[in-house]
mmCIF file of C-alpha atoms in Angstrom:
data_model
loop_
_atom_site.group_PDB
_atom_site.id
_atom_site.type_symbol
_atom_site.label_atom_id
_atom_site.label_comp_id
_atom_site.label_asym_id
_atom_site.label_seq_id
_atom_site.Cartn_x
_atom_site.Cartn_y
_atom_site.Cartn_z
ATOM 1 C CA UNK B 1 -8.227 -21.579 9.252
ATOM 2 C CA UNK B 2 -8.670 -21.220 5.493
ATOM 3 C CA UNK B 3 -12.013 -19.485 6.040
ATOM 4 C CA UNK B 4 -10.430 -16.966 8.410
ATOM 5 C CA UNK B 5 -7.670 -16.217 5.900
ATOM 6 C CA UNK B 6 -10.309 -15.785 3.197
ATOM 7 C CA UNK B 7 -12.160 -13.215 5.333
ATOM 8 C CA UNK B 8 -8.921 -11.350 6.067
ATOM 9 C CA UNK B 9 -8.050 -11.379 2.375
ATOM 10 C CA UNK B 10 -11.502 -10.042 1.432
ATOM 11 C CA UNK B 11 -11.185 -7.294 4.039
ATOM 12 C CA UNK B 12 -7.741 -6.229 2.810
ATOM 13 C CA UNK B 13 -8.929 -6.252 -0.807
ATOM 14 C CA UNK B 14 -11.918 -4.058 0.043
ATOM 15 C CA UNK B 15 -9.758 -1.256 1.459
ATOM 16 C CA UNK B 16 -8.896 1.834 -0.587
ATOM 17 C CA UNK B 17 -5.133 1.330 -0.816
ATOM 18 C CA UNK B 18 -4.537 4.489 -2.830
ATOM 19 C CA UNK B 19 -6.075 6.502 0.024
ATOM 20 C CA UNK B 20 -4.118 4.570 2.661
ATOM 21 C CA UNK B 21 -0.712 5.021 1.047
ATOM 22 C CA UNK B 22 -1.167 8.655 0.050
ATOM 23 C CA UNK B 23 -2.621 9.509 3.467
ATOM 24 C CA UNK B 24 0.410 7.981 5.204
ATOM 25 C CA UNK B 25 2.811 9.914 2.972
ATOM 26 C CA UNK B 26 0.942 13.201 3.421
ATOM 27 C CA UNK B 27 0.621 12.794 7.200
ATOM 28 C CA UNK B 28 4.268 11.799 7.541
ATOM 29 C CA UNK B 29 5.382 14.761 5.461
ATOM 30 C CA UNK B 30 3.236 17.264 7.317
ATOM 31 C CA UNK B 31 4.281 15.996 10.726
ATOM 32 C CA UNK B 32 8.013 15.572 10.250
ATOM 33 C CA UNK B 33 9.166 18.575 8.330
ATOM 34 C CA UNK B 34 8.948 22.336 8.644
ATOM 35 C CA UNK B 35 5.197 22.439 8.116
ATOM 36 C CA UNK B 36 4.480 22.155 11.858
ATOM 37 C CA UNK B 37 6.541 25.291 12.527
ATOM 38 C CA UNK B 38 4.852 27.061 9.612
ATOM 39 C CA UNK B 39 1.410 26.094 10.944
ATOM 40 C CA UNK B 40 2.333 27.440 14.387
ATOM 41 C CA UNK B 41 3.663 30.703 12.950
ATOM 42 C CA UNK B 42 0.558 31.279 10.826
ATOM 43 C CA UNK B 43 -2.245 30.153 13.173
ATOM 44 C CA UNK B 44 -0.482 30.456 16.560
ATOM 45 C CA UNK B 45 -1.839 27.018 17.480
ATOM 46 C CA UNK B 46 0.165 24.088 18.679
ATOM 47 C CA UNK B 47 -1.690 20.860 17.956
ATOM 48 C CA UNK B 48 -0.553 17.430 19.100
ATOM 49 C CA UNK B 49 0.575 15.057 16.362
ATOM 50 C CA UNK B 50 -2.313 12.643 16.849
ATOM 51 C CA UNK B 51 -4.847 15.430 16.320
ATOM 52 C CA UNK B 52 -3.009 16.738 13.249
ATOM 53 C CA UNK B 53 -3.112 13.235 11.754
ATOM 54 C CA UNK B 54 -6.822 12.967 12.567
ATOM 55 C CA UNK B 55 -7.555 16.341 10.946
ATOM 56 C CA UNK B 56 -5.440 15.504 7.881
ATOM 57 C CA UNK B 57 -7.194 12.147 7.465
ATOM 58 C CA UNK B 58 -10.673 13.617 7.726
ATOM 59 C CA UNK B 59 -9.973 16.500 5.349
ATOM 60 C CA UNK B 60 -8.230 14.216 2.855
ATOM 61 C CA UNK B 61 -11.024 11.621 3.095
ATOM 62 C CA UNK B 62 -13.734 14.220 2.478
ATOM 63 C CA UNK B 63 -11.781 15.657 -0.455
ATOM 64 C CA UNK B 64 -11.365 12.213 -2.024
ATOM 65 C CA UNK B 65 -15.035 11.446 -1.465
ATOM 66 C CA UNK B 66 -16.029 14.405 -3.624
ATOM 67 C CA UNK B 67 -13.148 14.237 -6.120
ATOM 68 C CA UNK B 68 -13.689 10.557 -6.908
ATOM 69 C CA UNK B 69 -17.465 10.870 -6.942
ATOM 70 C CA UNK B 70 -18.023 8.219 -4.302
ATOM 71 C CA UNK B 71 -21.547 7.265 -3.345
ATOM 72 C CA UNK B 72 -22.785 7.208 0.245
ATOM 73 C CA UNK B 73 -22.172 3.450 0.525
ATOM 74 C CA UNK B 74 -18.424 4.046 -0.022
ATOM 75 C CA UNK B 75 -18.091 6.090 3.170
ATOM 76 C CA UNK B 76 -17.655 2.875 5.150
ATOM 77 C CA UNK B 77 -14.759 1.871 2.899
ATOM 78 C CA UNK B 78 -13.052 5.233 3.474
ATOM 79 C CA UNK B 79 -13.566 5.023 7.240
ATOM 80 C CA UNK B 80 -12.172 1.491 7.370
ATOM 81 C CA UNK B 81 -9.239 2.572 5.210
ATOM 82 C CA UNK B 82 -8.617 5.537 7.517
ATOM 83 C CA UNK B 83 -8.619 3.328 10.631
ATOM 84 C CA UNK B 84 -6.387 0.764 8.935
ATOM 85 C CA UNK B 85 -3.977 3.503 7.817
ATOM 86 C CA UNK B 86 -3.692 4.845 11.357
ATOM 87 C CA UNK B 87 -2.881 1.434 12.786
ATOM 88 C CA UNK B 88 -0.621 0.422 9.914
ATOM 89 C CA UNK B 89 1.296 3.684 10.100
ATOM 90 C CA UNK B 90 1.679 3.762 13.860
ATOM 91 C CA UNK B 91 2.456 0.128 14.550
ATOM 92 C CA UNK B 92 4.501 -0.898 11.556
ATOM 93 C CA UNK B 93 5.690 1.893 9.335
ATOM 94 C CA UNK B 94 6.708 4.392 11.995
ATOM 95 C CA UNK B 95 8.811 1.794 13.828
ATOM 96 C CA UNK B 96 10.433 0.706 10.560
ATOM 97 C CA UNK B 97 11.136 4.261 9.382
ATOM 98 C CA UNK B 98 12.534 5.293 12.757
ATOM 99 C CA UNK B 99 14.949 2.349 12.725
ATOM 100 C CA UNK B 100 15.856 2.964 9.091
ATOM 101 C CA UNK B 101 16.619 6.674 9.496
ATOM 102 C CA UNK B 102 17.864 6.559 13.069
ATOM 103 C CA UNK B 103 21.003 8.585 13.566
ATOM 104 C CA UNK B 104 23.856 7.467 15.750
ATOM 105 C CA UNK B 105 23.866 9.042 19.213
ATOM 106 C CA UNK B 106 26.354 11.845 19.745
ATOM 107 C CA UNK B 107 29.257 11.043 22.018
#
């Protein structure tokens, strides 16, 4: 059991947490505020939320790759961080934020 926890700890420590947290904030902001209407008005395209998140993650990951001067071996870290961010955001954070900011139903 201790060995399994050590592997999980090593995996979590190897992730790019700055990318994960900023990606979640950017994706949440772009998907929940007026930016979706702006995007539709400008490009006349309606894209499902999951595809917008995928596009945001890829563009943001590529930008960070070049801005931070990552080497090719760091691509795996970014991909794992992207996958972890998707799961973390969808399963945990979105449920928590929806409950936290849930409005009372109108009577």
